[in-house]
Coordinates of C-alpha atoms (C1' of nucleotides) in Angstrom, one line a residue:
Chain F
M1 CA -106.5 46.6 5.8
A2 CA -108.4 44.6 8.1
N3 CA -111.7 42.7 7.0
P4 CA -114.6 44.7 7.6
V5 CA -116.7 42.2 8.6
V6 CA -114.4 40.9 11.8
L7 CA -114.5 45.4 12.6
K8 CA -118.4 45.5 12.0
L9 CA -119.5 42.3 14.3
Q10 CA -116.9 43.6 17.3
R11 CA -119.7 46.3 17.7
G12 CA -121.5 43.2 18.7
A13 CA -120.0 40.9 20.5
R14 CA -116.1 40.1 22.4
L15 CA -114.8 37.8 19.9
S16 CA -111.9 36.1 20.2
V17 CA -108.8 35.5 18.5
E18 CA -110.5 32.0 16.5
D19 CA -113.5 33.6 16.1
E20 CA -112.3 36.8 13.8
R21 CA -110.3 33.2 12.0
A22 CA -112.9 31.9 11.6
I23 CA -115.1 35.0 9.2
A24 CA -111.7 36.1 7.1
E25 CA -111.0 32.1 6.3
A26 CA -114.9 32.4 5.5
C27 CA -115.0 35.3 3.3
S28 CA -112.4 33.7 1.5
E29 CA -114.3 33.2 -1.9
M30 CA -114.6 36.9 -3.3
V31 CA -117.1 38.1 -6.5
R32 CA -116.3 41.5 -7.5
L33 CA -119.2 43.2 -9.5
G34 CA -120.1 46.2 -11.9
P35 CA -122.4 49.1 -9.9
R36 CA -126.3 48.0 -10.1
E37 CA -126.0 44.3 -10.3
V38 CA -128.9 41.9 -9.3
L39 CA -126.8 40.5 -6.2
I40 CA -130.6 38.3 -5.0
R41 CA -133.4 38.6 -6.6
E42 CA -136.8 38.8 -4.4
G43 CA -138.3 35.5 -4.0
E44 CA -135.3 33.5 -4.3
N45 CA -133.2 31.5 -1.6
P46 CA -129.4 31.4 -2.8
I47 CA -127.6 28.8 -1.5
H48 CA -124.6 31.1 -0.2
V49 CA -124.5 34.2 2.1
H50 CA -123.3 37.5 0.8
V51 CA -121.6 40.1 2.1
V52 CA -119.9 43.2 0.9
V53 CA -116.8 43.6 1.7
E54 CA -116.4 46.9 -0.7
G55 CA -118.7 49.7 -1.7
F56 CA -121.8 50.1 -1.6
A57 CA -124.8 47.6 -2.4
C58 CA -128.8 48.1 -1.3
R59 CA -131.9 45.9 -0.8
Y60 CA -135.5 47.7 -2.5
K61 CA -138.7 46.6 -3.4
E62 CA -140.5 47.8 -7.0
L63 CA -144.1 48.5 -7.0
S64 CA -145.6 48.2 -10.5
D65 CA -145.8 51.7 -11.4
G66 CA -141.9 51.5 -11.5
G67 CA -141.5 53.1 -8.5
R68 CA -138.8 51.8 -6.5
Q69 CA -138.2 52.1 -2.6
I70 CA -134.4 51.6 -1.3
L71 CA -134.7 49.3 2.4
A72 CA -131.6 49.5 3.3
W73 CA -127.9 50.4 2.4
L74 CA -125.4 47.9 2.6
V75 CA -122.0 48.8 3.0
P76 CA -118.3 47.1 4.2
G77 CA -118.8 44.3 6.4
D78 CA -123.0 44.4 6.2
F79 CA -125.0 40.7 5.6
C80 CA -126.7 40.6 2.8
D81 CA -128.9 37.9 3.3
L82 CA -128.3 36.2 6.6
H83 CA -132.2 35.7 7.1
V84 CA -133.4 33.8 4.2
A85 CA -132.1 30.3 5.5
I86 CA -134.8 31.0 7.8
L87 CA -137.4 32.5 6.5
G88 CA -137.3 30.7 3.0
R89 CA -137.9 33.1 0.2
M90 CA -136.3 36.7 -0.1
D91 CA -139.1 39.6 -0.3
H92 CA -137.0 41.9 -1.8
T93 CA -134.0 42.3 -4.5
V94 CA -130.5 43.1 -3.2
A95 CA -128.1 44.9 -5.5
T96 CA -124.9 46.7 -6.3
I97 CA -125.1 50.7 -6.3
S98 CA -121.2 50.8 -6.9
T99 CA -118.7 48.9 -7.9
S100 CA -118.5 46.5 -5.6
T101 CA -116.3 42.9 -3.8
I102 CA -119.0 40.7 -2.7
A103 CA -118.0 37.3 -0.4
R104 CA -119.7 34.3 -1.1
L105 CA -119.7 33.0 2.3
D106 CA -120.8 29.1 2.0
R107 CA -124.6 28.6 4.7
A108 CA -123.3 25.5 5.9
A109 CA -120.2 27.0 7.3
I110 CA -122.1 30.0 8.8
E111 CA -124.1 26.8 10.8
R112 CA -120.7 25.0 12.0
V113 CA -119.5 28.2 12.9
T114 CA -122.1 29.9 14.9
S115 CA -122.4 27.0 16.6
I116 CA -119.6 26.0 18.1
S117 CA -119.4 30.1 18.9
P118 CA -121.0 31.6 21.6
S119 CA -119.7 35.0 20.4
L120 CA -119.9 34.7 17.2
S121 CA -123.4 33.6 16.6
R122 CA -124.3 36.7 18.8
A123 CA -122.4 39.2 16.9
L124 CA -124.3 37.8 13.9
W125 CA -127.8 38.1 16.1
W126 CA -126.6 41.6 17.2
A127 CA -125.7 43.1 13.5
S128 CA -129.4 41.7 12.4
L129 CA -131.1 43.5 14.9
V130 CA -128.8 46.5 14.4
D131 CA -130.0 46.3 10.9
E132 CA -134.3 46.4 12.3
A133 CA -133.6 49.4 14.1
I134 CA -131.8 51.4 11.5
L135 CA -135.5 50.4 9.8
R136 CA -137.1 51.9 12.4
E137 CA -135.1 54.9 12.2
W138 CA -136.1 55.5 8.3
L139 CA -139.2 55.0 9.2
L140 CA -139.7 57.1 11.4
N141 CA -137.6 60.2 9.5
M142 CA -139.5 58.9 6.3
G143 CA -142.7 59.6 8.6
R144 CA -142.3 62.5 10.6
R145 CA -139.1 64.6 9.4
P146 CA -138.9 67.2 6.9
A147 CA -137.2 66.0 3.4
D148 CA -133.7 68.8 5.3
Q149 CA -133.3 66.4 8.2
Q150 CA -134.2 63.4 6.7
I151 CA -131.7 63.8 4.3
A152 CA -129.2 65.1 7.1
S153 CA -129.7 62.6 9.2
L154 CA -129.3 59.9 6.8
F155 CA -125.7 61.6 5.8
C156 CA -125.0 61.1 9.9
E157 CA -126.1 57.8 9.8
L158 CA -123.5 57.0 6.4
V159 CA -120.8 58.7 8.5
W160 CA -121.1 56.4 12.3
R161 CA -121.9 53.4 10.3
L162 CA -119.0 54.0 8.3
R163 CA -116.7 54.6 10.8
T164 CA -116.8 51.2 12.7
V165 CA -115.3 50.4 9.0
G166 CA -112.8 52.2 9.0
L167 CA -113.8 54.2 6.0
V168 CA -114.0 57.9 7.1
C169 CA -111.5 60.4 7.2
D170 CA -111.4 63.5 7.8
D171 CA -115.5 63.5 8.0
E172 CA -115.2 62.2 4.7
V173 CA -116.9 60.0 3.5
L174 CA -117.3 57.6 -0.1
M175 CA -121.3 58.4 -0.8
P176 CA -122.0 57.0 -4.6
L177 CA -125.8 57.7 -5.3
T178 CA -126.9 59.2 -7.2
H179 CA -129.7 61.5 -6.6
V180 CA -132.6 59.5 -8.0
E181 CA -131.0 57.0 -5.9
L182 CA -131.4 59.1 -2.9
A183 CA -134.5 60.1 -3.9
D184 CA -135.8 55.9 -4.2
T185 CA -134.4 56.3 -0.1
L186 CA -136.0 59.0 1.1
G187 CA -139.2 58.1 -0.7
L188 CA -139.0 61.8 -1.9
S189 CA -138.6 63.2 -5.4
P190 CA -135.1 63.3 -7.2
V191 CA -135.9 66.5 -7.9
H192 CA -136.5 67.8 -4.3
V193 CA -133.5 65.7 -3.5
N194 CA -131.5 68.1 -5.7
R195 CA -132.5 71.5 -4.0
V196 CA -132.3 70.1 -0.3
L197 CA -128.9 69.3 -0.9
Q198 CA -127.8 72.8 -2.4
Q199 CA -129.6 74.1 0.7
L200 CA -127.7 72.0 3.3
R201 CA -124.4 72.6 1.1
E202 CA -125.3 76.8 1.2
A203 CA -126.2 76.1 5.2
G204 CA -122.7 75.2 5.5
L205 CA -123.4 72.1 6.5
I206 CA -122.1 70.0 3.8
E207 CA -120.1 69.2 0.8
L208 CA -121.3 66.5 -2.1
Q209 CA -119.4 66.2 -5.1
N210 CA -117.3 63.5 -7.3
K211 CA -119.4 61.1 -5.1
K212 CA -117.4 62.0 -2.1
L213 CA -119.6 63.9 0.7
K214 CA -117.9 66.2 3.5
V215 CA -118.8 66.4 6.6
I216 CA -118.6 70.2 7.6
D217 CA -118.8 70.0 11.6
L218 CA -120.9 66.5 12.2
S219 CA -122.1 67.6 15.6
Q220 CA -124.0 70.8 13.9
L221 CA -124.9 68.0 11.2
M222 CA -126.2 66.2 14.1
A223 CA -127.9 68.7 15.8
F224 CA -129.9 69.6 12.7
A225 CA -130.9 66.5 12.0
E226 CA -131.8 65.8 15.5
F227 CA -129.8 62.6 14.8
D228 CA -128.8 60.3 18.3
P229 CA -126.4 57.5 17.6
G230 CA -128.1 55.0 20.1
Y231 CA -130.0 53.1 17.8
L232 CA -127.0 52.3 16.2
H233 CA -126.0 50.2 19.2
L234 CA -122.3 50.3 18.4
S235 CA -121.5 49.7 22.4
A236 CA -118.5 46.9 22.6
I237 CA -115.1 46.7 21.4
D238 CA -112.8 48.8 23.4
Chain J
M1 CA -158.9 29.3 23.3
A2 CA -155.3 28.4 22.1
N3 CA -152.2 30.1 23.4
P4 CA -151.7 32.8 20.7
V5 CA -147.9 32.6 21.0
V6 CA -147.8 29.2 20.0
L7 CA -150.4 29.3 17.3
K8 CA -147.8 32.4 16.0
L9 CA -145.0 30.5 16.2
Q10 CA -145.9 27.5 15.0
R11 CA -145.5 29.2 11.3
G12 CA -141.9 29.8 11.7
A13 CA -140.9 26.3 13.0
R14 CA -142.3 22.7 13.9
L15 CA -143.1 22.8 16.9
S16 CA -143.1 19.7 18.8
V17 CA -145.7 19.3 22.2
E18 CA -142.4 19.8 24.7
D19 CA -142.0 23.5 22.5
E20 CA -145.6 24.3 22.7
R21 CA -145.8 23.3 26.6
A22 CA -142.8 25.1 27.7
I23 CA -143.7 28.5 26.5
A24 CA -147.5 27.9 27.7
E25 CA -145.6 27.8 31.0
A26 CA -143.3 30.8 30.5
C27 CA -146.4 32.9 29.7
S28 CA -147.5 31.8 33.1
E29 CA -147.2 35.4 35.0
M30 CA -149.9 37.5 33.0
V31 CA -150.2 41.5 33.4
R32 CA -153.6 43.7 32.7
L33 CA -153.0 46.8 31.2
G34 CA -154.8 49.9 30.5
P35 CA -154.8 51.9 27.8
R36 CA -151.8 53.7 26.9
E37 CA -149.8 52.4 29.1
V38 CA -145.9 52.3 29.0
L39 CA -144.7 49.0 29.1
I40 CA -140.6 49.6 28.2
R41 CA -138.8 53.1 27.8
E42 CA -136.3 53.9 25.2
G43 CA -133.6 53.3 27.3
E44 CA -133.8 51.2 29.6
N45 CA -133.0 47.3 29.5
P46 CA -135.8 45.4 30.4
I47 CA -135.3 42.3 33.1
H48 CA -138.2 40.2 31.6
V49 CA -139.3 39.5 28.3
H50 CA -142.7 41.0 27.3
V51 CA -145.4 38.8 25.3
V52 CA -148.6 40.5 24.6
V53 CA -151.4 37.8 24.7
E54 CA -154.7 39.5 24.2
G55 CA -155.4 43.5 23.1
F56 CA -153.2 45.7 20.8
A57 CA -149.5 47.7 21.9
C58 CA -147.3 49.4 19.2
R59 CA -143.4 50.7 19.8
Y60 CA -142.8 54.5 18.6
K61 CA -140.3 56.9 19.4
E62 CA -141.5 60.6 19.5
L63 CA -139.7 63.9 18.3
S64 CA -138.4 67.2 20.3
D65 CA -141.4 68.6 18.2
G66 CA -144.7 66.7 20.0
G67 CA -144.2 64.3 16.1
R68 CA -144.6 60.2 17.2
Q69 CA -144.3 57.4 14.7
I70 CA -145.6 54.2 15.4
L71 CA -142.9 51.6 14.4
A72 CA -144.5 48.7 15.3
W73 CA -148.1 47.2 15.6
L74 CA -147.9 45.0 18.3
V75 CA -150.7 41.4 18.2
P76 CA -151.2 38.8 20.1
G77 CA -148.8 36.8 20.0
D78 CA -146.2 39.2 19.2
F79 CA -142.6 39.7 21.2
C80 CA -142.1 43.6 22.9
D81 CA -138.7 43.3 23.2
L82 CA -136.5 39.8 22.8
H83 CA -134.2 41.9 21.7
V84 CA -133.2 44.0 23.7
A85 CA -131.0 41.5 26.1
I86 CA -128.7 41.2 23.3
L87 CA -128.5 45.1 22.1
G88 CA -128.4 46.0 25.8
R89 CA -131.1 48.7 25.6
M90 CA -134.2 50.0 23.7
D91 CA -134.4 52.0 21.3
H92 CA -137.7 53.1 21.2
T93 CA -140.6 52.8 23.7
V94 CA -143.0 49.9 23.8
A95 CA -147.2 51.1 25.2
T96 CA -150.1 49.9 25.3
I97 CA -153.1 50.7 22.7
S98 CA -156.0 49.4 24.4
T99 CA -156.7 47.1 27.3
S100 CA -154.1 44.3 27.0
T101 CA -152.9 41.1 28.9
I102 CA -149.6 41.1 28.9
A103 CA -146.6 38.3 29.7
R104 CA -143.4 38.2 31.3
L105 CA -141.0 36.0 31.0
D106 CA -138.1 35.5 32.5
R107 CA -135.9 36.4 30.0
A108 CA -133.6 33.4 32.3
A109 CA -135.8 30.9 31.0
I110 CA -136.2 32.2 27.1
E111 CA -133.0 31.2 26.7
R112 CA -133.0 28.2 28.6
V113 CA -135.3 27.0 26.3
T114 CA -133.8 27.8 23.0
S115 CA -130.8 26.7 24.0
I116 CA -132.3 23.5 24.0
S117 CA -134.8 23.3 21.4
P118 CA -133.5 24.5 18.4
S119 CA -137.1 24.3 16.7
L120 CA -138.2 26.8 19.5
S121 CA -135.2 29.2 19.1
R122 CA -135.6 29.0 15.7
A123 CA -138.9 29.8 15.9
L124 CA -137.9 33.0 17.8
W125 CA -135.2 34.0 15.3
W126 CA -138.2 33.8 12.6
A127 CA -140.4 35.9 14.2
S128 CA -137.5 38.5 14.5
L129 CA -137.2 38.6 10.9
V130 CA -141.0 38.8 10.0
D131 CA -140.6 42.1 12.3
E132 CA -138.3 42.6 10.4
A133 CA -139.9 42.4 7.1
I134 CA -142.9 44.1 8.1
L135 CA -140.5 47.2 8.3
R136 CA -139.1 46.9 5.0
E137 CA -143.1 47.0 4.3
W138 CA -144.3 50.1 6.1
L139 CA -141.1 51.7 4.6
L140 CA -142.4 50.9 0.8
N141 CA -145.5 51.3 1.9
M142 CA -144.7 55.4 3.4
G143 CA -142.3 56.4 0.5
R144 CA -144.2 55.1 -2.4
R145 CA -147.4 54.5 -1.9
P146 CA -150.4 57.0 -2.0
A147 CA -152.1 56.8 1.2
D148 CA -155.4 55.3 0.8
Q149 CA -153.3 52.6 -0.8
Q150 CA -151.3 52.5 2.8
I151 CA -153.8 52.5 4.5
A152 CA -155.1 49.5 2.8
S153 CA -152.1 47.9 2.8
L154 CA -152.3 48.2 7.0
F155 CA -155.4 46.1 7.4
C156 CA -154.8 43.7 5.0
E157 CA -151.9 43.2 7.2
L158 CA -154.0 43.4 10.1
V159 CA -156.3 40.7 8.4
W160 CA -154.0 38.0 7.6
R161 CA -151.5 39.1 11.2
L162 CA -155.0 38.3 13.2
R163 CA -155.8 34.9 11.0
T164 CA -152.8 33.3 12.0
V165 CA -154.1 33.6 15.8
G166 CA -158.1 32.8 15.1
L167 CA -158.6 36.6 16.0
V168 CA -160.9 36.7 12.7
C169 CA -164.5 36.3 11.9
D170 CA -165.8 36.7 9.1
D171 CA -163.0 39.5 7.7
E172 CA -163.7 41.2 10.5
V173 CA -160.7 41.9 13.1
L174 CA -160.7 44.7 15.8
M175 CA -158.9 47.6 15.0
P176 CA -158.6 49.4 18.5
L177 CA -156.8 52.6 17.0
T178 CA -157.9 56.2 17.0
H179 CA -157.4 58.1 14.1
V180 CA -154.5 60.3 15.6
E181 CA -152.9 56.7 16.1
L182 CA -153.4 55.2 12.4
A183 CA -152.0 59.0 11.7
D184 CA -148.7 58.9 13.6
T185 CA -148.8 54.5 12.4
L186 CA -148.9 55.9 8.4
G187 CA -146.7 59.4 8.9
L188 CA -150.1 61.0 8.0
S189 CA -152.1 63.4 9.7
P190 CA -155.8 62.4 11.9
V191 CA -157.5 64.7 9.2
H192 CA -156.4 63.0 6.6
V193 CA -156.6 59.9 7.2
N194 CA -160.3 60.3 8.3
R195 CA -160.9 61.4 4.8
V196 CA -159.3 58.8 3.6
L197 CA -161.1 56.0 5.5
Q198 CA -164.5 57.9 4.1
Q199 CA -163.2 57.3 0.9
L200 CA -162.4 53.5 1.4
R201 CA -165.9 53.5 3.3
E202 CA -167.4 55.1 0.0
A203 CA -165.7 52.4 -2.3
G204 CA -167.5 50.0 -0.3
L205 CA -163.9 48.4 0.2
I206 CA -164.1 48.6 4.5
E207 CA -167.0 49.4 6.6
L208 CA -164.8 50.7 10.5
Q209 CA -167.1 51.7 13.8
N210 CA -167.0 51.2 17.2
K211 CA -163.3 49.4 16.5
K212 CA -164.4 46.9 14.6
L213 CA -162.9 46.5 11.3
K214 CA -164.9 45.1 8.1
V215 CA -163.2 44.0 5.2
I216 CA -165.9 43.4 2.7
D217 CA -164.3 42.0 0.0
L218 CA -160.6 41.2 1.1
S219 CA -159.4 39.9 -2.6
Q220 CA -160.7 43.3 -3.6
L221 CA -159.1 45.1 -1.0
M222 CA -155.9 43.2 -1.5
A223 CA -156.1 44.5 -5.2
F224 CA -156.6 48.2 -4.3
A225 CA -153.9 48.1 -1.5
E226 CA -151.4 46.0 -4.2
F227 CA -151.2 43.6 -1.2
D228 CA -149.0 40.5 -1.5
P229 CA -148.7 38.3 1.8
G230 CA -145.4 37.1 1.2
Y231 CA -143.4 39.8 3.3
L232 CA -145.5 38.3 5.5
H233 CA -143.5 34.8 5.6
L234 CA -146.5 32.2 7.1
S235 CA -145.0 28.9 6.0
A236 CA -144.8 26.3 8.3
I237 CA -147.3 24.8 10.2
D238 CA -150.3 22.5 7.5
Chain K
dC1 C1' -116.7 65.2 -29.8
dG2 C1' -120.0 62.5 -29.7
dG3 C1' -123.6 60.0 -27.1
dG4 C1' -126.0 59.3 -22.3
dC5 C1' -126.3 60.5 -18.0
dT6 C1' -125.9 63.0 -13.9
dT7 C1' -127.4 67.6 -11.9
dT8 C1' -129.3 71.7 -12.0
dT9 C1' -133.1 75.6 -12.9
dG10 C1' -138.0 77.0 -14.0
dA11 C1' -143.2 76.8 -14.0
dG12 C1' -147.2 75.3 -12.3
dC13 C1' -149.6 71.2 -9.6
dC14 C1' -151.7 68.6 -6.0
dA15 C1' -151.5 65.6 -2.1
dA16 C1' -151.8 65.9 2.0
dA17 C1' -150.7 69.5 6.0
dT18 C1' -152.3 72.7 9.3
dC19 C1' -156.3 75.8 11.9
dA20 C1' -160.2 76.1 13.9
dA21 C1' -164.1 75.0 15.0
dA22 C1' -168.8 71.5 15.1
dA23 C1' -170.8 67.5 15.4
dA24 C1' -170.8 62.7 17.5
dT25 C1' -169.6 59.2 20.7
dA26 C1' -167.6 57.4 24.8
dG27 C1' -167.0 57.9 29.7
dT28 C1' -166.9 59.6 34.4
dG29 C1' -169.9 60.6 38.6
dG30 C1' -174.4 61.2 40.8
Chain Z
dC1 C1' -180.1 56.6 34.3
dC2 C1' -178.8 61.5 33.0
dA3 C1' -176.2 65.6 33.1
dC4 C1' -171.3 66.8 31.8
dT5 C1' -167.0 65.9 30.4
dA6 C1' -163.1 64.4 27.6
dT7 C1' -161.8 62.5 23.7
dT8 C1' -162.7 61.0 18.8
dT9 C1' -165.1 61.8 14.7
dT10 C1' -166.1 64.9 11.1
dT11 C1' -166.2 69.3 8.2
dG12 C1' -165.0 73.5 5.7
dA13 C1' -161.2 76.5 4.5
dT14 C1' -156.7 77.6 3.4
dT15 C1' -151.5 76.8 2.9
dT16 C1' -147.8 74.1 1.5
dG17 C1' -144.0 70.8 0.8
dG18 C1' -143.1 68.3 -2.1
dC19 C1' -144.2 66.6 -6.7
dT20 C1' -144.7 66.3 -12.2
dC21 C1' -143.3 67.7 -16.3
dA22 C1' -139.4 69.9 -19.3
dA23 C1' -135.6 71.7 -20.4
dA24 C1' -131.0 73.7 -20.1
dA25 C1' -126.5 72.4 -18.4
dG26 C1' -123.3 69.8 -16.9
dC27 C1' -120.1 65.8 -17.0
dC28 C1' -117.8 61.2 -17.9
dC29 C1' -115.9 58.2 -21.6
dG30 C1' -115.5 55.4 -24.9

DNA sequence: CGGGCTTTTGAGCCAAATCAAAAATAGTGG
DNA sequence: CCACTATTTTTGATTTGGCTCAAAAGCCCG
């Protein structure tokens, strides 16, 4: 199967054959991690740059009262900590959700490659800006949409994002999060997430069992969620 | 008074005298805008890059039901649309809040300058990453904190951000937003914002009138909000 | 087949929303 | 400088979406 990092970055800029080779080469060192293993902790300044190759991870922050807010889902192709070299210090933690394969790239190698290839450096810049755009959409969802639309939006986003890395088949995707983790993502309680999921199932919009999410009719779910994929900026490639 | 863009970017990287001159020069063309004027609309791809020099602006998205979510406050020194050249299309709107002075920089000039000066290009990169960090913190606030802490956090952030551009005097800052705009920022209703503001006043944490916010005791407000300025990444300079 | 997660259900509650209207402010033109 | 508006802020009454607590049921896996 193609390298998800290449598949993703192609959406940000036209990549040359050398660019693709450079990425694939940089991803040579892989680590296999179990579920819920911390990759990078708040406050650290990791030596390597991490990329999800397989599985799911997330960014999150914790509060003193035990509350937790998940700030991003990291799926295959996503960088975990490209920004930390500039910022100097992680302001949040990154951990796996399901068993995952993570590539550790050499920070120096990244800098070398991007200084040579404008298209690759543009692609990385693009990826970071899309992360930001996703955060804006999540903020909109949390601030102004009811729980059912919020969950539906999130599932739409998941399908669109996984599509670009070839991980969707028949509008069915892996969704390895528990209700607690979904709740930590959406700012809801797990009990309420459970109830809303039941409603979405009863409405015939989704099926969800065994960590597999099947979207019955994507355009219908998108309409329900008022989802517009524009913010994902999935243009390039073709 | 010093250029707020310079003051801000100094927090992201050590700037040379030439860097500072280049910024000041690029900010030569200024526009004066009234309150609530749209600067860049969702879907557009503006020719210029805009920077707030004076006054307040914000990013926001609107929903079909008339709801609105403010996604960022843009204060003096903040870039409005640095990212759009890479993404190709604005996924949200930018408008002023109060009467503001906005600098229009030539996009080509930015690219020219950054290709010459690594420190300046690093500073812009840093600014964009801090925007993202702020979004994460806002998401945490909205998802997991009660309204009073949320508002208190926002005010703490405002003080810290305005401090770096020299706009705080005696822990007193300009806060030109109405309750409706605060509510659109926080994902709350204006009525509730009003009530919580009263509580914060009664608790002796803030004074707020005539668009002026006075923080009685910043460390006390920070403690109440559980505010940690780490996510603002205000290191460099010294 | 037993112990720990998850998911589900029920009951009661609360933070924040909505609706509606009054009071206070800020603008605006004469 | 003042009357006249329009906007903002404030208050009260009521409703509600989503929370908490608690316990049962279903899973997964060694």
